[in-house]
Short mmCIF file of C-alpha atoms in Angstrom, two decimals:
data_model
loop_
_atom_site.label_atom_id
_atom_site.label_comp_id
_atom_site.label_asym_id
_atom_site.label_seq_id
_atom_site.Cartn_x
_atom_site.Cartn_y
_atom_site.Cartn_z
CA MET A 35 16.53 -24.74 -21.60
CA GLU A 36 16.78 -27.06 -24.59
CA TYR A 37 14.19 -29.31 -23.03
CA LEU A 38 11.71 -26.44 -22.82
CA TYR A 39 12.50 -25.48 -26.40
CA PHE A 40 11.74 -29.00 -27.63
CA LEU A 41 8.53 -29.04 -25.64
CA TYR A 42 7.50 -25.80 -27.32
CA ILE A 43 8.35 -27.10 -30.82
CA ASP A 44 6.39 -30.26 -30.04
CA PHE A 45 3.44 -28.16 -28.95
CA LEU A 46 3.57 -26.23 -32.24
CA HIS A 47 3.80 -29.45 -34.26
CA LYS A 48 0.48 -30.54 -32.85
CA TYR A 49 -1.13 -27.55 -34.56
CA ASN A 50 0.84 -28.11 -37.80
CA LEU A 51 2.95 -24.99 -37.45
CA PRO A 52 6.44 -24.96 -39.00
CA GLU A 53 9.53 -24.98 -36.83
CA PHE A 54 10.84 -21.58 -37.85
CA ILE A 55 7.86 -19.94 -36.13
CA GLY A 56 8.92 -21.67 -32.96
CA MET A 57 12.51 -20.52 -33.47
CA ALA A 58 11.34 -16.95 -33.98
CA THR A 59 8.86 -16.77 -31.13
CA PHE A 60 10.63 -18.82 -28.47
CA PRO A 61 12.98 -16.03 -27.34
CA LEU A 62 10.01 -13.63 -27.22
CA LEU A 63 7.94 -15.80 -24.89
CA PRO A 64 9.86 -15.05 -21.71
CA PHE A 65 9.64 -11.32 -22.44
CA CYS A 66 5.86 -11.50 -22.68
CA MET A 67 5.74 -13.60 -19.52
CA VAL A 68 7.94 -11.17 -17.63
CA ALA A 69 6.05 -8.09 -18.79
CA ALA A 70 2.74 -9.64 -17.77
CA ALA A 71 4.24 -10.76 -14.46
CA LEU A 72 5.41 -7.23 -13.72
CA ILE A 73 1.95 -5.74 -14.24
CA LEU A 74 0.35 -8.46 -12.11
CA VAL A 75 2.93 -8.09 -9.36
CA VAL A 76 2.46 -4.34 -9.28
CA LEU A 77 -1.31 -4.65 -9.03
CA PHE A 78 -0.98 -6.86 -6.00
CA LEU A 79 1.90 -4.84 -4.60
CA VAL A 80 -0.39 -1.84 -4.22
CA LEU A 81 -2.85 -4.03 -2.36
CA MET A 82 -0.04 -5.46 -0.24
CA GLU A 83 1.13 -1.99 0.68
CA ARG A 84 -2.34 -0.99 1.82
CA LYS A 85 -2.85 -4.23 3.72
CA VAL A 86 0.54 -4.16 5.44
CA LEU A 87 0.19 -0.51 6.43
CA ALA A 88 -3.24 -1.39 7.80
CA PHE A 89 -1.75 -4.20 9.90
CA PHE A 90 0.90 -1.85 11.28
CA THR A 91 -1.78 0.60 12.35
CA GLN A 92 -4.18 -2.07 13.66
CA ARG A 93 -6.69 -1.64 10.87
CA LYS A 94 -8.08 -4.20 8.46
CA GLY A 95 -7.30 -2.61 5.11
CA PRO A 96 -9.34 -3.13 1.95
CA ASN A 97 -11.55 -6.21 2.35
CA ARG A 98 -14.75 -5.46 0.43
CA VAL A 99 -13.87 -6.08 -3.23
CA GLY A 100 -13.39 -9.80 -3.67
CA PRO A 101 -11.95 -12.19 -1.08
CA TRP A 102 -9.58 -10.28 1.27
CA GLY A 103 -9.96 -7.29 -1.04
CA LEU A 104 -7.94 -9.02 -3.74
CA PHE A 105 -9.66 -7.17 -6.57
CA GLN A 106 -9.43 -3.75 -4.95
CA THR A 107 -6.52 -2.56 -7.11
CA ILE A 108 -8.12 -3.93 -10.24
CA ALA A 109 -11.24 -1.92 -9.46
CA ASP A 110 -9.09 1.15 -8.84
CA ALA A 111 -7.22 0.63 -12.10
CA ILE A 112 -10.46 0.32 -14.05
CA LYS A 113 -11.69 3.50 -12.39
CA LEU A 114 -8.49 5.31 -13.43
CA LEU A 115 -8.73 4.07 -17.02
CA CYS A 116 -12.34 5.27 -17.29
CA LYS A 117 -11.40 8.79 -16.24
CA GLU A 118 -10.89 11.70 -18.58
CA ASN A 119 -7.37 12.63 -19.65
CA ILE A 120 -7.13 16.30 -18.77
CA THR A 121 -4.36 18.46 -20.21
CA PRO A 122 -4.08 21.83 -18.46
CA THR A 123 -4.35 24.93 -20.68
CA GLY A 124 -0.85 26.25 -20.15
CA ALA A 125 0.83 22.87 -20.36
CA GLU A 126 3.55 21.99 -22.84
CA LYS A 127 1.48 19.36 -24.61
CA PHE A 128 4.13 17.17 -26.20
CA MET A 129 6.28 16.96 -23.08
CA PHE A 130 3.24 16.59 -20.87
CA ASN A 131 2.27 13.46 -22.78
CA LEU A 132 5.84 12.22 -23.09
CA ALA A 133 6.65 12.39 -19.39
CA PRO A 134 4.57 9.39 -18.17
CA LEU A 135 6.05 7.21 -20.91
CA LEU A 136 9.56 8.36 -20.05
CA ALA A 137 8.88 7.40 -16.45
CA PHE A 138 7.41 4.01 -17.30
CA VAL A 139 9.37 2.56 -20.24
CA PRO A 140 12.83 2.47 -18.56
CA VAL A 141 11.26 0.56 -15.69
CA MET A 142 10.14 -2.17 -18.08
CA VAL A 143 13.60 -2.27 -19.66
CA VAL A 144 15.34 -2.52 -16.31
CA TRP A 145 13.04 -5.36 -15.26
CA GLY A 146 14.55 -7.53 -18.00
CA LEU A 147 18.06 -7.11 -16.59
CA ILE A 148 17.29 -8.94 -13.33
CA PRO A 149 18.56 -12.53 -13.43
CA PHE A 150 15.51 -14.59 -12.52
CA SER A 151 17.27 -17.91 -12.61
CA SER A 152 20.58 -19.37 -13.64
CA GLU A 153 19.38 -19.79 -17.24
CA PHE A 154 16.67 -17.22 -17.86
CA ASP A 155 18.05 -13.73 -17.71
CA PHE A 156 16.55 -12.03 -20.66
CA MET A 157 19.16 -9.37 -21.20
CA SER A 158 22.52 -10.56 -20.00
CA TYR A 159 25.40 -8.24 -20.77
CA SER A 160 28.86 -8.14 -19.32
CA VAL A 161 28.03 -4.73 -17.81
CA SER A 162 24.40 -5.28 -16.84
CA ALA A 163 24.84 -3.91 -13.31
CA LEU A 164 26.12 -0.63 -14.74
CA LEU A 165 23.35 -0.64 -17.32
CA PHE A 166 20.81 -1.13 -14.55
CA MET A 167 21.98 1.96 -12.68
CA THR A 168 22.05 4.00 -15.88
CA ILE A 169 18.58 3.12 -17.09
CA ALA A 170 17.08 3.19 -13.62
CA SER A 171 17.94 6.89 -13.34
CA ILE A 172 16.00 7.83 -16.50
CA PRO A 173 12.54 7.93 -14.80
CA THR A 174 13.83 10.96 -12.88
CA LEU A 175 14.01 12.76 -16.21
CA GLY A 176 10.38 11.84 -16.80
CA ILE A 177 9.49 13.30 -13.43
CA LEU A 178 11.41 16.50 -14.21
CA LEU A 179 9.58 16.79 -17.55
CA ALA A 180 6.25 16.17 -15.86
CA GLY A 181 6.89 18.95 -13.36
CA TYR A 182 8.14 21.35 -16.01
CA ALA A 183 5.40 20.69 -18.55
CA SER A 184 2.35 20.82 -16.32
CA ASN A 185 2.56 24.60 -15.73
CA ASN A 186 1.98 24.27 -12.00
CA LYS A 187 4.25 25.53 -9.26
CA TYR A 188 3.62 22.54 -7.00
CA SER A 189 4.54 20.13 -9.77
CA LEU A 190 7.68 22.08 -10.56
CA ILE A 191 8.87 22.21 -6.96
CA GLY A 192 8.10 18.52 -6.53
CA SER A 193 10.10 17.57 -9.60
CA PHE A 194 13.03 19.79 -8.56
CA ARG A 195 13.13 18.07 -5.22
CA SER A 196 12.95 14.68 -6.88
CA VAL A 197 15.89 15.43 -9.15
CA ALA A 198 18.01 16.90 -6.37
CA GLN A 199 17.28 13.84 -4.27
CA ALA A 200 18.02 11.40 -7.08
CA ILE A 201 21.35 13.04 -7.89
CA SER A 202 22.59 13.10 -4.32
CA TYR A 203 21.47 9.58 -3.45
CA GLU A 204 22.71 8.00 -6.66
CA LEU A 205 26.33 8.53 -5.61
CA PRO A 206 26.41 6.37 -2.45
CA LEU A 207 24.23 3.84 -4.28
CA VAL A 208 26.79 3.46 -7.03
CA PHE A 209 29.69 3.31 -4.58
CA VAL A 210 28.02 0.43 -2.78
CA LEU A 211 27.41 -1.23 -6.12
CA VAL A 212 31.13 -0.82 -6.86
CA SER A 213 31.96 -2.61 -3.64
CA ILE A 214 29.75 -5.51 -4.70
CA VAL A 215 31.39 -5.56 -8.09
CA VAL A 216 34.76 -5.75 -6.34
CA LEU A 217 33.55 -8.72 -4.32
CA ALA A 218 32.14 -10.58 -7.32
CA SER A 219 34.82 -9.45 -9.79
CA SER A 220 32.11 -9.03 -12.39
CA LEU A 221 29.58 -6.48 -13.61
CA ASN A 222 27.27 -9.17 -14.92
CA LEU A 223 24.36 -9.64 -12.54
CA ARG A 224 24.22 -13.41 -13.06
CA GLN A 225 27.93 -13.67 -12.28
CA ILE A 226 27.35 -11.59 -9.15
CA VAL A 227 24.73 -14.07 -8.01
CA LEU A 228 26.84 -17.09 -8.87
CA ALA A 229 29.75 -15.58 -6.93
CA GLN A 230 27.60 -15.83 -3.80
CA ILE A 231 27.53 -19.63 -3.89
CA SER A 232 29.48 -21.07 -0.99
CA VAL A 233 29.99 -24.41 0.73
CA TYR A 234 27.70 -23.52 3.62
CA PRO A 235 24.14 -22.40 2.91
CA PHE A 236 23.64 -18.62 2.67
CA CYS A 237 27.04 -17.85 4.24
CA GLY A 238 28.39 -16.62 0.94
CA TRP A 239 25.76 -13.93 0.52
CA PHE A 240 27.31 -10.51 0.14
CA ILE A 241 25.16 -9.07 2.92
CA PHE A 242 27.65 -10.50 5.45
CA PRO A 243 30.83 -8.78 4.29
CA ALA A 244 28.92 -5.74 3.07
CA PHE A 245 26.31 -5.25 5.78
CA LEU A 246 27.08 -1.55 6.02
CA GLY A 247 26.78 -1.39 2.26
CA PHE A 248 23.42 -3.13 2.45
CA LEU A 249 22.09 -0.54 4.90
CA ILE A 250 23.36 2.32 2.75
CA PHE A 251 21.90 0.71 -0.36
CA PHE A 252 18.55 0.21 1.35
CA ILE A 253 18.37 3.84 2.46
CA CYS A 254 19.46 5.14 -0.93
CA ALA A 255 17.02 2.88 -2.74
CA THR A 256 14.21 4.20 -0.53
CA ALA A 257 15.27 7.72 -1.45
CA GLU A 258 15.54 6.87 -5.14
CA LEU A 259 12.02 5.51 -5.12
CA ASN A 260 10.69 8.68 -3.46
CA ARG A 261 9.20 6.64 -0.66
CA CYS A 262 8.66 7.57 2.94
CA PRO A 263 10.67 8.99 4.80
CA PHE A 264 12.15 10.54 1.63
CA ASP A 265 8.86 11.33 -0.10
CA LEU A 266 9.53 15.05 -0.37
CA PRO A 267 8.64 15.18 -4.08
CA GLU A 268 5.12 14.03 -3.24
CA ALA A 269 4.71 15.65 0.15
CA GLU A 270 0.94 15.94 0.33
CA SER A 271 0.88 18.53 3.07
CA GLU A 272 3.19 20.94 1.26
CA LEU A 273 2.86 20.22 -2.47
CA VAL A 274 -0.58 19.01 -3.42
CA SER A 275 0.69 15.79 -4.88
CA GLY A 276 4.05 16.81 -6.28
CA TYR A 277 4.91 16.20 -9.92
CA ASN A 278 1.71 14.30 -10.74
CA THR A 279 -0.71 16.96 -9.49
CA GLU A 280 -1.97 17.82 -12.97
CA TYR A 281 -2.13 14.26 -14.24
CA SER A 282 -5.29 12.23 -14.38
CA GLY A 283 -6.62 9.02 -15.85
CA MET A 284 -4.27 6.83 -17.86
CA LYS A 285 -1.24 9.09 -17.52
CA PHE A 286 -1.51 9.16 -13.77
CA ALA A 287 -1.86 5.39 -13.84
CA PHE A 288 1.45 5.22 -15.72
CA PHE A 289 3.23 7.22 -13.02
CA PHE A 290 1.65 5.14 -10.32
CA LEU A 291 2.54 1.89 -12.05
CA ALA A 292 6.11 3.05 -12.69
CA GLU A 293 6.56 3.97 -9.04
CA TYR A 294 5.46 0.60 -7.70
CA ALA A 295 7.17 -1.37 -10.46
CA MET A 296 10.41 0.46 -9.71
CA MET A 297 10.00 -0.38 -6.04
CA PHE A 298 9.66 -4.05 -6.87
CA ILE A 299 12.58 -4.01 -9.28
CA MET A 300 14.84 -2.10 -6.90
CA CYS A 301 14.09 -4.66 -4.20
CA ALA A 302 14.77 -7.50 -6.63
CA PHE A 303 18.07 -5.80 -7.52
CA MET A 304 18.92 -5.51 -3.84
CA ALA A 305 18.08 -9.17 -3.34
CA THR A 306 20.31 -10.02 -6.28
CA LEU A 307 23.26 -8.04 -4.97
CA PHE A 308 23.07 -8.86 -1.27
CA LEU A 309 20.74 -11.76 -0.57
CA GLY A 310 21.98 -14.22 -3.12
CA GLY A 311 19.37 -13.52 -5.79
CA PHE A 312 17.90 -16.75 -7.05
CA LEU A 313 20.02 -18.98 -4.80
CA SER A 314 18.23 -21.17 -2.32
CA PRO A 315 18.85 -20.29 1.35
CA PHE A 316 19.23 -24.02 2.14
CA GLY A 317 22.20 -24.57 -0.11
CA PHE A 318 20.26 -27.06 -2.24
CA TYR A 319 17.13 -26.76 -4.34
CA LEU A 320 13.98 -28.36 -2.94
CA SER A 321 12.86 -29.64 -6.33
CA GLU A 322 16.23 -31.36 -6.85
CA ARG A 323 15.92 -33.06 -3.49
CA PHE A 324 12.28 -34.11 -3.53
CA ILE A 325 11.41 -34.77 -7.19
CA HIS A 326 13.13 -37.80 -8.61
CA ASN A 327 12.03 -37.29 -12.21
CA ASP A 328 15.22 -35.79 -13.64
CA LEU A 329 13.76 -33.85 -16.54
CA LEU A 330 10.92 -32.42 -14.47
CA ALA A 331 13.32 -31.47 -11.69
CA GLN A 332 15.58 -29.69 -14.17
CA VAL A 333 12.70 -27.52 -15.30
CA LEU A 334 11.28 -27.01 -11.83
CA VAL A 335 14.63 -25.78 -10.50
CA TYR A 336 14.32 -22.68 -12.67
CA PHE A 337 10.88 -21.94 -11.28
CA GLU A 338 12.12 -22.54 -7.78
CA GLN A 339 14.91 -20.05 -8.36
CA VAL A 340 12.33 -17.47 -9.43
CA PHE A 341 10.39 -18.30 -6.27
CA TRP A 342 13.40 -17.70 -4.01
CA LEU A 343 14.14 -14.40 -5.74
CA PHE A 344 10.55 -13.28 -5.29
CA LEU A 345 10.51 -14.35 -1.65
CA LYS A 346 13.62 -12.29 -0.89
CA THR A 347 12.22 -9.37 -2.86
CA PHE A 348 8.97 -9.42 -0.93
CA PHE A 349 10.87 -9.57 2.33
CA LEU A 350 12.73 -6.40 1.37
CA ILE A 351 9.50 -4.73 0.26
CA PHE A 352 8.00 -5.60 3.62
CA CYS A 353 10.95 -3.90 5.31
CA MET A 354 10.38 -0.81 3.15
CA MET A 355 6.75 -0.74 4.22
CA LEU A 356 7.81 -1.06 7.85
CA VAL A 357 10.06 1.96 7.38
CA ARG A 358 7.20 3.84 5.77
CA ALA A 359 4.88 3.01 8.65
CA THR A 360 7.44 4.13 11.24
CA LEU A 361 9.32 7.20 10.16
CA PRO A 362 8.08 10.75 9.52
CA ARG A 363 9.18 12.74 6.50
CA LEU A 364 12.56 14.46 6.58
CA LYS A 365 13.15 18.14 5.96
CA SER A 366 14.77 19.14 2.69
CA ASN A 367 18.05 20.27 4.26
CA GLN A 368 18.23 17.14 6.45
CA LEU A 369 17.79 15.06 3.33
CA MET A 370 20.71 16.65 1.50
CA GLY A 371 22.90 16.75 4.59
CA PHE A 372 22.27 13.09 5.28
CA ALA A 373 23.24 12.07 1.76
CA TRP A 374 26.41 14.12 1.47
CA LYS A 375 27.68 14.17 5.04
CA VAL A 376 26.76 10.70 6.28
CA LEU A 377 26.01 8.26 3.49
CA LEU A 378 28.73 9.24 1.06
CA PRO A 379 31.62 8.96 3.58
CA LEU A 380 30.12 5.73 4.90
CA SER A 381 29.94 4.29 1.39
CA PHE A 382 33.64 5.18 0.92
CA LEU A 383 34.37 3.43 4.19
CA ASN A 384 32.38 0.43 3.02
CA LEU A 385 34.27 0.33 -0.27
CA PHE A 386 37.60 0.54 1.53
CA PHE A 387 36.60 -2.22 3.93
CA ILE A 388 35.39 -4.46 1.12
CA CYS A 389 38.59 -3.93 -0.85
CA CYS A 390 40.66 -4.94 2.19
CA TYR A 391 38.41 -7.95 2.74
CA LYS A 392 38.70 -9.01 -0.87
CA TYR A 393 42.49 -8.56 -0.95
CA PHE A 394 43.37 -10.21 2.36
CA ILE A 395 40.64 -12.76 3.12
CA TYR A 396 38.25 -13.51 0.29
CA ALA A 397 40.93 -14.00 -2.38
CA LYS A 398 42.76 -16.67 -0.35
CA MET B 263 24.77 12.82 30.28
CA MET B 264 25.96 10.76 27.43
CA LYS B 265 29.05 11.72 25.49
CA LYS B 266 28.44 13.54 22.24
CA SER B 267 30.40 10.97 20.27
CA LEU B 268 27.93 8.29 21.32
CA LYS B 269 24.93 10.19 19.97
CA PRO B 270 24.81 8.47 16.54
CA PHE B 271 24.74 5.04 18.19
CA ARG B 272 22.02 6.15 20.57
CA ASP B 273 20.04 7.43 17.59
CA ILE B 274 20.44 4.16 15.73
CA ILE B 275 19.22 2.21 18.74
CA ALA B 276 16.25 4.54 19.05
CA LEU B 277 15.44 4.03 15.35
CA ALA B 278 15.61 0.26 15.69
CA LEU B 279 13.38 0.34 18.76
CA GLY B 280 10.89 2.50 16.89
CA HIS B 281 10.68 0.00 14.05
CA LEU B 282 10.28 -2.83 16.51
CA THR B 283 7.42 -1.04 18.24
CA VAL B 284 5.62 -0.58 14.95
CA PHE B 285 6.30 -4.18 13.96
CA LYS B 286 4.70 -5.45 17.17
CA HIS B 287 1.38 -4.06 15.99
CA VAL B 288 1.18 -6.71 13.26
CA PHE B 289 0.31 -9.27 15.93
CA LYS B 290 -2.37 -7.17 17.60
CA ARG B 291 -6.03 -7.44 16.70
CA PRO B 292 -7.33 -4.73 14.42
CA VAL B 293 -9.51 -2.17 16.18
CA THR B 294 -11.68 -1.68 13.12
CA LEU B 295 -15.41 -2.16 13.65
CA GLU B 296 -17.01 -3.00 10.33
CA TYR B 297 -19.96 -0.69 10.71
CA PRO B 298 -23.00 -1.90 8.82
CA GLU B 299 -22.51 -5.46 10.07
CA LYS B 300 -21.34 -4.71 13.60
CA LYS B 301 -22.29 -1.77 15.75
CA LEU B 302 -20.91 -0.25 18.91
CA PRO B 303 -23.01 -0.76 22.07
CA LEU B 304 -24.91 2.41 22.88
CA ASN B 305 -25.03 4.21 26.19
CA ASP B 306 -28.20 4.01 28.32
CA ASN B 307 -28.93 7.70 27.93
CA PHE B 308 -28.43 7.70 24.17
CA ARG B 309 -30.74 10.16 22.45
CA GLY B 310 -32.14 8.73 19.21
CA GLU B 311 -35.45 8.86 17.41
CA HIS B 312 -38.46 9.82 19.52
CA ALA B 313 -41.32 7.56 20.59
CA LEU B 314 -44.63 8.15 22.39
CA VAL B 315 -45.24 5.86 25.36
CA VAL B 316 -48.33 3.67 25.19
CA ASP B 317 -49.80 2.16 28.37
CA ASN B 318 -51.28 -1.30 28.96
CA GLU B 319 -54.65 -0.45 27.45
CA GLY B 320 -53.12 0.89 24.29
CA LYS B 321 -53.68 4.54 25.24
CA LEU B 322 -51.12 7.29 25.01
CA LEU B 323 -49.81 8.76 28.25
CA CYS B 324 -49.61 12.14 26.56
CA THR B 325 -52.18 14.75 27.63
CA ALA B 326 -51.27 17.30 25.00
CA CYS B 327 -50.26 19.82 27.65
CA GLY B 328 -47.70 21.42 25.34
CA THR B 329 -44.74 21.43 27.75
CA CYS B 330 -42.54 19.76 25.16
CA GLN B 331 -43.41 22.49 22.67
CA ARG B 332 -42.46 25.18 25.14
CA VAL B 333 -39.10 23.70 26.20
CA CYS B 334 -38.06 22.82 22.66
CA PRO B 335 -35.11 25.04 21.69
CA SER B 336 -35.73 24.84 17.95
CA PHE B 337 -38.64 26.51 16.22
CA GLU B 338 -41.89 24.69 15.39
CA THR B 339 -40.40 21.25 15.73
CA ILE B 340 -43.24 19.69 17.69
CA GLU B 341 -46.84 20.27 16.60
CA ILE B 342 -49.77 19.01 18.67
CA GLU B 343 -53.49 18.90 17.77
CA LYS B 344 -55.39 18.95 21.04
CA GLU B 345 -58.76 17.27 21.52
CA LYS B 346 -61.07 16.29 24.41
CA ASN B 347 -62.36 12.77 24.85
CA GLU B 348 -65.68 11.64 26.41
CA SER B 349 -64.39 11.75 30.00
CA GLY B 350 -63.23 15.32 29.55
CA LYS B 351 -59.50 14.62 29.35
CA PHE B 352 -57.26 16.10 26.70
CA TYR B 353 -55.43 13.84 24.30
CA PRO B 354 -53.32 14.52 21.19
CA LYS B 355 -55.27 13.89 18.02
CA ASN B 356 -52.09 14.35 16.06
CA TYR B 357 -48.52 14.78 17.28
CA THR B 358 -45.71 15.50 14.79
CA ILE B 359 -42.02 15.86 15.37
CA ASP B 360 -40.01 17.29 12.50
CA LEU B 361 -36.60 15.60 12.63
CA ASN B 362 -35.29 18.09 10.05
CA LYS B 363 -35.47 20.70 12.80
CA CYS B 364 -34.93 18.57 15.88
CA ILE B 365 -31.51 18.86 17.52
CA PHE B 366 -31.94 15.75 19.70
CA CYS B 367 -31.34 17.70 22.92
CA GLY B 368 -33.79 15.59 24.91
CA ASN B 369 -35.54 18.52 26.62
CA CYS B 370 -38.98 17.24 25.68
CA VAL B 371 -38.22 13.93 27.39
CA GLN B 372 -36.78 15.54 30.48
CA TYR B 373 -39.58 18.07 31.02
CA CYS B 374 -42.58 15.85 30.18
CA PRO B 375 -44.67 15.72 33.41
CA PHE B 376 -46.15 12.32 32.51
CA GLY B 377 -43.12 10.60 31.04
CA ALA B 378 -45.12 10.28 27.86
CA ILE B 379 -42.30 10.83 25.37
CA ILE B 380 -39.03 8.93 25.29
CA MET B 381 -36.05 8.62 23.00
CA THR B 382 -35.17 5.26 21.44
CA LYS B 383 -31.71 4.12 20.37
CA GLU B 384 -32.55 4.29 16.69
CA TYR B 385 -29.99 6.50 14.91
CA GLU B 386 -29.90 5.43 11.28
CA LEU B 387 -32.47 7.96 10.15
CA ALA B 388 -31.24 8.83 6.67
CA ASP B 389 -33.91 8.80 4.00
CA GLU B 390 -34.34 9.86 0.41
CA LYS B 391 -37.30 12.14 1.12
CA LYS B 392 -37.49 15.02 3.54
CA SER B 393 -41.10 14.18 4.32
CA ALA B 394 -40.05 10.82 5.73
CA LEU B 395 -38.34 12.64 8.59
CA LYS B 396 -41.62 14.19 9.74
CA LEU B 397 -42.82 11.70 12.32
CA ASP B 398 -46.59 11.65 12.90
CA ILE B 399 -48.42 10.06 15.82
CA ASN B 400 -48.65 6.60 14.28
CA THR B 401 -44.95 6.47 13.54
CA LEU B 402 -44.16 7.57 17.06
CA LYS B 403 -46.38 4.84 18.51
CA LYS B 404 -44.81 2.30 16.21
CA ASN B 405 -41.32 3.44 17.27
CA TYR B 406 -42.28 2.65 20.86
CA SER B 407 -43.53 -0.84 20.15
CA ASP B 408 -40.51 -1.51 17.91
CA SER B 409 -38.09 -0.49 20.58
CA ILE B 410 -39.91 -2.64 23.14
CA ILE B 411 -39.47 -5.62 20.80
CA LYS B 412 -35.79 -4.78 20.32
CA LYS B 413 -35.50 -4.29 24.10
CA THR B 414 -33.71 -1.01 23.63
CA VAL B 415 -36.06 0.68 26.17
CA LYS B 416 -37.59 -0.69 29.34
CA SER B 417 -41.25 -1.53 29.04
CA LYS B 418 -43.58 0.64 31.14
CA ARG B 419 -46.38 -1.93 30.96
#
């Protein structure tokens, strides 16, 4: 960290800039990097989703715009930005415009809470896991506002469903999170990751004691993200497009972006809690082993940690896409019944099991 | 019959198998045919754009008898201008098929007593102008020679 700081100051000195500018801007740099990375990742995530779904159904997916269709999403985004922003006549204007922001901004905030490497976590609080769950539930409010303000019955029903779903699936999610907190004895996400270090490679990951918890978390995260098979709020065949029926242009792009960004962040969160976050699955870091320049290796380790986190995240996203390609949509009553009758008791069971494990085995 | 208490486990196994089945498709070849570059092979009796058969000496087999006009199910699709040549035989001075009206049923081909009209395998007929879809005698002759070159029909020479 200090090494990077000195590099940056050196870089500024070359252009005759005083040191206090470096001191002021250095903490901001990672934020800019992370924000840009999120947008980029989301752009390619949309493409990945289309490609992967195409592979599952033996199609080719987008392959016309650029090599392997790499620029397809960029073209789509430009198309969306060029479109007119329509506000329906009966809409509540202020709330109608506020809703996309309310759905998008918390996602950006939550993104900063993920520990990318052992040094760079941009917002590290002692309760960051709790903070994550709290802020991550705000976009639901944006969706509710969007449905209420657009003066359309389909939007309203879609947003009601979304809220009902979010409330019922948040509970098992938090109970699984509690079990992880019990295991790590900390609410700080970096501490949770560091608690997964063990003598043997990847044996300390929390997915092994809390496999049931992992499954519950995965299902609940899918439901939280309104993805298939829990995509009732956007059920095309019943509600035209759910809460974003009346939205067009930039505002629709915000909803779209927020949805995919949240998917990425949720998977990164899952990787942090269960799959050892930024830890290497080999038990050692490749750059430490293969690069003998000490300073360079020290810097590269951080990037390698980011790489491992992203790899695990993309693995989880791939699993989510597999689920989407396989399962049909649930009925509304099945959805609620599943959350309250199956997942909630199972998450209690998981918590009980983890507590026993922690008390009798893990602590010794 | 399985016990009722085992049903959840059976369901979980079924779910896992379902995911596995879908996952297997990643390794299969895509069935997509990228149309403008690659095309499906056509059947032998495919009914595409019409063509008038020309014999070895460059003369049309058509005698302008009008059978095709009579068997055509759509109205005023085929128009023939009849004329006599020196040896007293009839030949079409002009022969137009309006593809805007044609339903590509193939009756004209089937009922022609001389086998003078055939259907090629040409099916990309879209054009900006309506008039381009009115095929006159020269176009129909050209269609025949084109399809001989492309070997989509058997030569009658």
